[in-house]
Amino acid sequence: MKQAKSDSYPQRRVYVRRRSRTTVAQARALERLDEYLLSPGSIPDAFGRTAPCLVEIGFGNGTALAEFASANPDWNCVGVEVFRPGIGALINQCEQRDIENVRIVDGEGLTYLESLSDNSVDLIWVLFPDPWPKARHHKRRLVTREFAEVVAQKLKDEGQLTIATDWDPYAEDIEEALGDSQSFKGGMVKGTSDRITTKYEARGIRLGHDVSEFKYVKRAV
Ligand SMILES: C[S@@+](CC[C@H](N)C(=O)[O-])C[C@H]1O[C@@H](n2cnc3c(N)ncnc32)[C@H](O)[C@@H]1O
């Protein structure tokens, strides 16, 4: 299937940096982005197979996604990111580890989710989304009631949304946005996580922040 550039369709505004200094290895990897690039629409078409599907929004340097994809070759794994050096870093990990079940959306996460068929995704990850601590910037946060509504449409019944944050005030907003929704059951989870520690998580821990992780399951109707 021919892949179109995902930023060729109208997207929501993002307030984070897209471009920054890339390492030589990341720049070289970005030259091969077309091999990974996923356009809006059907995930099974893009992978050439029907399989359980993970979508991670804001994968950063992609270590958690690469680890999951490597451990679960029978899953279709989609990473959505706007930060070009991070995209290059994920491509490098896929190539170094012979990971073949990853595709990349070079674009805005909520816009991409909206492009998907309803009831089509098994698992969505949002790990350490930008906290936007200042009150005047809260409207820039990714996880909102609107986000919860779109996730509820796109997850399959019993599909799962995992969100983690090291910013307590954001954790409260996440609980409100998802907890108030009739579409989900679940909430904050305690204990060890089934994913690896991400770069931003490690940073938060170094700064002495508590990590809150939420798992919401879409109720079958
Ligand atoms: C704080 S970092 C966390 C990265 C990674 N998940 C981690 O835990 O190390 C948030 C990431 O989300 C990306 N991001 C922010 N808003 C986004 C959006 N609307 N769509 C896609 N990516 C987004 C940023 O570029 C950044 O890489």
CSV table of C-alpha atoms and ligand atoms in Angstrom, one decimal:
chain,number,residue,atom,x,y,z
A,1,MET,CA,0.0,0.0,0.0
A,2,LYS,CA,1.4,3.4,-1.0
A,3,GLN,CA,1.8,5.5,2.2
A,4,ALA,CA,1.1,9.2,2.0
A,5,LYS,CA,2.8,11.7,4.3
A,6,SER,CA,0.6,11.9,7.4
A,7,ASP,CA,1.1,15.7,7.6
A,8,SER,CA,-0.7,16.1,4.3
A,9,TYR,CA,-4.0,16.2,6.1
A,10,PRO,CA,-5.3,18.9,8.4
A,11,GLN,CA,-4.1,18.4,11.9
A,12,ARG,CA,-4.6,20.0,15.3
A,13,ARG,CA,-2.0,22.4,16.4
A,14,VAL,CA,0.8,21.1,18.6
A,15,TYR,CA,2.7,23.3,20.9
A,16,VAL,CA,5.8,21.1,21.4
A,17,ARG,CA,9.0,21.3,19.4
A,18,ARG,CA,8.9,19.2,16.2
A,19,ARG,CA,12.5,19.8,15.2
A,20,SER,CA,15.6,19.9,17.2
A,21,ARG,CA,19.2,18.8,16.9
A,22,THR,CA,19.3,15.3,15.5
A,23,THR,CA,22.3,13.0,15.9
A,24,VAL,CA,23.9,11.8,12.7
A,25,ALA,CA,22.3,8.4,13.3
A,26,GLN,CA,18.9,9.9,13.7
A,27,ALA,CA,19.2,12.0,10.6
A,28,ARG,CA,20.3,9.0,8.6
A,29,ALA,CA,17.3,7.0,10.0
A,30,LEU,CA,14.9,9.8,9.0
A,31,GLU,CA,16.0,9.3,5.4
A,32,ARG,CA,14.3,5.9,5.7
A,33,LEU,CA,11.1,7.3,7.3
A,34,ASP,CA,9.0,6.5,4.2
A,35,GLU,CA,9.5,2.8,4.8
A,36,TYR,CA,7.7,3.2,8.2
A,37,LEU,CA,5.3,6.1,7.4
A,38,LEU,CA,1.7,5.4,8.0
A,39,SER,CA,-1.1,7.4,6.5
A,40,PRO,CA,-4.5,7.9,8.2
A,41,GLY,CA,-6.9,5.1,7.7
A,42,SER,CA,-6.8,1.3,7.9
A,43,ILE,CA,-4.1,-0.1,10.2
A,44,PRO,CA,-4.5,-3.7,8.9
A,45,ASP,CA,-4.0,-2.5,5.3
A,46,ALA,CA,-0.8,-0.7,6.3
A,47,PHE,CA,0.6,-3.9,7.9
A,48,GLY,CA,-0.9,-6.3,5.4
A,49,ARG,CA,-2.4,-8.3,8.1
A,50,THR,CA,-5.2,-8.3,10.7
A,51,ALA,CA,-3.6,-8.4,14.2
A,52,PRO,CA,-4.1,-6.9,17.6
A,53,CYS,CA,-3.1,-3.3,17.5
A,54,LEU,CA,-1.3,-0.9,19.8
A,55,VAL,CA,-1.3,2.9,19.2
A,56,GLU,CA,1.2,4.9,21.2
A,57,ILE,CA,0.8,8.7,21.1
A,58,GLY,CA,3.9,10.8,21.9
A,59,PHE,CA,6.4,7.9,22.0
A,60,GLY,CA,9.4,10.3,22.6
A,61,ASN,CA,12.5,8.3,21.8
A,62,GLY,CA,10.4,5.1,21.2
A,63,THR,CA,12.1,2.8,23.7
A,64,ALA,CA,8.8,1.5,25.2
A,65,LEU,CA,7.2,1.0,21.8
A,66,ALA,CA,10.2,-0.8,20.4
A,67,GLU,CA,10.3,-3.1,23.5
A,68,PHE,CA,6.6,-3.9,23.2
A,69,ALA,CA,6.8,-4.6,19.5
A,70,SER,CA,9.9,-6.8,19.9
A,71,ALA,CA,8.2,-8.8,22.7
A,72,ASN,CA,4.9,-9.0,20.8
A,73,PRO,CA,5.7,-9.7,17.1
A,74,ASP,CA,2.1,-10.8,16.6
A,75,TRP,CA,0.8,-7.2,17.3
A,76,ASN,CA,0.6,-4.3,14.8
A,77,CYS,CA,2.3,-1.4,16.6
A,78,VAL,CA,1.7,2.2,15.6
A,79,GLY,CA,3.7,5.1,17.1
A,80,VAL,CA,2.5,8.7,16.7
A,81,GLU,CA,5.0,11.5,17.3
A,82,VAL,CA,5.7,15.0,16.1
A,83,PHE,CA,9.3,15.2,17.4
A,84,ARG,CA,11.6,14.3,14.5
A,85,PRO,CA,14.7,13.2,16.5
A,86,GLY,CA,12.5,10.8,18.4
A,87,ILE,CA,11.1,9.4,15.1
A,88,GLY,CA,14.7,8.8,14.0
A,89,ALA,CA,15.5,7.2,17.3
A,90,LEU,CA,12.6,4.7,16.9
A,91,ILE,CA,13.6,3.8,13.3
A,92,ASN,CA,17.1,3.1,14.5
A,93,GLN,CA,15.9,0.8,17.2
A,94,CYS,CA,13.6,-1.1,14.8
A,95,GLU,CA,16.5,-1.6,12.4
A,96,GLN,CA,19.0,-2.6,15.1
A,97,ARG,CA,16.6,-5.1,16.6
A,98,ASP,CA,15.0,-6.4,13.3
A,99,ILE,CA,11.6,-5.2,14.5
A,100,GLU,CA,9.1,-5.4,11.6
A,101,ASN,CA,5.8,-4.7,13.3
A,102,VAL,CA,6.1,-0.9,13.8
A,103,ARG,CA,4.7,1.9,11.7
A,104,ILE,CA,5.1,5.6,12.4
A,105,VAL,CA,2.7,8.5,12.1
A,106,ASP,CA,4.7,11.8,11.7
A,107,GLY,CA,1.9,13.9,13.0
A,108,GLU,CA,-0.6,14.9,15.8
A,109,GLY,CA,-2.0,12.1,17.9
A,110,LEU,CA,-5.7,13.1,18.3
A,111,THR,CA,-6.0,13.9,14.7
A,112,TYR,CA,-4.6,10.5,13.8
A,113,LEU,CA,-6.9,8.7,16.2
A,114,GLU,CA,-9.9,10.4,14.6
A,115,SER,CA,-8.9,9.1,11.2
A,116,LEU,CA,-9.2,5.5,12.4
A,117,SER,CA,-12.2,3.3,12.0
A,118,ASP,CA,-14.4,3.1,15.1
A,119,ASN,CA,-13.9,0.0,17.3
A,120,SER,CA,-10.5,-0.9,15.7
A,121,VAL,CA,-7.8,-0.5,18.3
A,122,ASP,CA,-6.9,-2.9,21.1
A,123,LEU,CA,-4.5,-0.8,23.2
A,124,ILE,CA,-3.7,2.9,23.4
A,125,TRP,CA,-0.7,4.2,25.3
A,126,VAL,CA,-0.1,7.8,26.4
A,127,LEU,CA,3.1,7.7,28.5
A,128,PHE,CA,4.1,10.9,30.2
A,129,PRO,CA,2.3,13.4,28.0
A,130,ASP,CA,3.6,17.0,28.2
A,131,PRO,CA,2.3,18.3,31.6
A,132,TRP,CA,1.9,22.0,30.7
A,133,PRO,CA,2.0,23.1,34.3
A,134,LYS,CA,1.0,26.7,33.9
A,135,ALA,CA,-2.8,27.2,34.2
A,136,ARG,CA,-2.9,29.3,31.0
A,137,HIS,CA,-1.4,26.3,29.1
A,138,HIS,CA,-3.7,23.6,30.5
A,139,LYS,CA,-5.8,23.8,27.3
A,140,ARG,CA,-2.7,22.4,25.4
A,141,ARG,CA,-2.9,19.1,27.3
A,142,LEU,CA,-3.5,16.0,25.3
A,143,VAL,CA,-5.7,14.2,27.7
A,144,THR,CA,-9.0,15.9,28.0
A,145,ARG,CA,-12.7,15.0,27.9
A,146,GLU,CA,-12.6,15.3,24.1
A,147,PHE,CA,-9.7,13.0,24.0
A,148,ALA,CA,-11.6,10.5,26.1
A,149,GLU,CA,-14.5,10.6,23.8
A,150,VAL,CA,-12.4,9.9,20.7
A,151,VAL,CA,-10.6,7.0,22.5
A,152,ALA,CA,-13.9,5.5,23.5
A,153,GLN,CA,-14.9,5.5,19.8
A,154,LYS,CA,-11.7,4.0,18.5
A,155,LEU,CA,-11.0,1.3,21.1
A,156,LYS,CA,-12.6,-2.1,20.6
A,157,ASP,CA,-14.9,-3.3,23.4
A,158,GLU,CA,-12.7,-4.3,26.3
A,159,GLY,CA,-9.8,-2.4,24.6
A,160,GLN,CA,-7.5,-0.6,27.0
A,161,LEU,CA,-6.1,2.8,27.4
A,162,THR,CA,-2.9,3.2,29.5
A,163,ILE,CA,-1.9,6.7,30.7
A,164,ALA,CA,1.0,7.5,32.9
A,165,THR,CA,2.2,10.9,34.3
A,166,ASP,CA,4.6,12.1,36.9
A,167,TRP,CA,2.7,15.4,37.3
A,168,ASP,CA,0.1,15.1,40.1
A,169,PRO,CA,-2.2,18.0,39.0
A,170,TYR,CA,-2.4,16.4,35.5
A,171,ALA,CA,-3.1,13.0,37.2
A,172,GLU,CA,-6.1,14.6,38.8
A,173,ASP,CA,-7.4,16.0,35.5
A,174,ILE,CA,-6.9,12.6,33.8
A,175,GLU,CA,-8.9,10.9,36.5
A,176,GLU,CA,-11.7,13.5,36.0
A,177,ALA,CA,-11.7,13.3,32.2
A,178,LEU,CA,-11.7,9.5,32.1
A,179,GLY,CA,-13.4,8.7,35.4
A,180,ASP,CA,-16.5,10.8,34.5
A,181,SER,CA,-16.9,8.9,31.2
A,182,GLN,CA,-19.5,6.2,31.2
A,183,SER,CA,-17.5,4.5,28.4
A,184,PHE,CA,-14.7,3.2,30.7
A,185,LYS,CA,-14.1,1.2,33.8
A,186,GLY,CA,-10.8,1.3,35.7
A,187,GLY,CA,-8.6,4.0,37.1
A,188,MET,CA,-5.3,4.3,38.8
A,189,VAL,CA,-3.2,1.1,39.1
A,190,LYS,CA,-0.7,0.4,41.8
A,191,GLY,CA,2.4,-1.8,41.6
A,192,THR,CA,4.8,-2.7,38.9
A,193,SER,CA,4.0,-1.8,35.3
A,194,ASP,CA,4.1,-4.2,32.4
A,195,ARG,CA,6.2,-1.8,30.3
A,196,ILE,CA,9.7,-0.6,30.5
A,197,THR,CA,10.6,2.7,32.2
A,198,THR,CA,10.5,5.5,29.7
A,199,LYS,CA,13.0,8.4,29.4
A,200,TYR,CA,10.6,11.0,30.8
A,201,GLU,CA,9.5,8.6,33.6
A,202,ALA,CA,13.2,8.2,34.6
A,203,ARG,CA,13.6,11.9,34.6
A,204,GLY,CA,10.5,12.4,36.8
A,205,ILE,CA,11.8,9.7,39.2
A,206,ARG,CA,15.2,11.5,39.4
A,207,LEU,CA,13.3,14.7,40.3
A,208,GLY,CA,11.5,12.9,43.1
A,209,HIS,CA,8.1,12.9,41.4
A,210,ASP,CA,5.5,10.2,42.0
A,211,VAL,CA,4.4,8.3,39.0
A,212,SER,CA,0.7,7.7,38.5
A,213,GLU,CA,-0.5,5.1,36.0
A,214,PHE,CA,-4.1,4.6,34.9
A,215,LYS,CA,-5.7,1.7,33.0
A,216,TYR,CA,-9.1,2.2,31.6
A,217,VAL,CA,-11.0,-0.5,29.8
A,218,LYS,CA,-13.8,0.3,27.3
A,219,ARG,CA,-17.1,-1.1,28.5
A,220,ALA,CA,-18.8,-3.4,26.0
A,221,VAL,CA,-22.2,-1.9,25.1
B,1,LIG,C1,7.1,14.5,27.8
B,1,LIG,S1,7.4,13.6,26.3
B,1,LIG,C2,7.2,11.9,26.7
B,1,LIG,C3,7.9,11.0,25.7
B,1,LIG,C4,7.8,9.5,26.1
B,1,LIG,N1,6.4,9.0,26.1
B,1,LIG,C5,8.5,9.2,27.4
B,1,LIG,O1,7.7,8.9,28.4
B,1,LIG,O2,9.7,9.3,27.5
B,1,LIG,C6,5.9,13.9,25.4
B,1,LIG,C7,6.0,13.5,23.9
B,1,LIG,O3,4.8,13.7,23.3
B,1,LIG,C8,4.9,14.3,22.0
B,1,LIG,N2,3.7,15.0,21.7
B,1,LIG,C9,3.1,16.0,22.4
B,1,LIG,N3,1.9,16.3,21.9
B,1,LIG,C10,1.7,15.4,20.9
B,1,LIG,C11,0.6,15.2,20.0
B,1,LIG,N4,-0.5,16.0,20.1
B,1,LIG,N5,0.7,14.2,19.1
B,1,LIG,C12,1.8,13.5,19.0
B,1,LIG,N6,2.8,13.6,19.8
B,1,LIG,C13,2.8,14.6,20.8
B,1,LIG,C14,6.1,15.3,22.2
B,1,LIG,O4,6.7,15.6,21.0
B,1,LIG,C15,7.0,14.5,23.2
B,1,LIG,O5,7.9,13.7,22.5
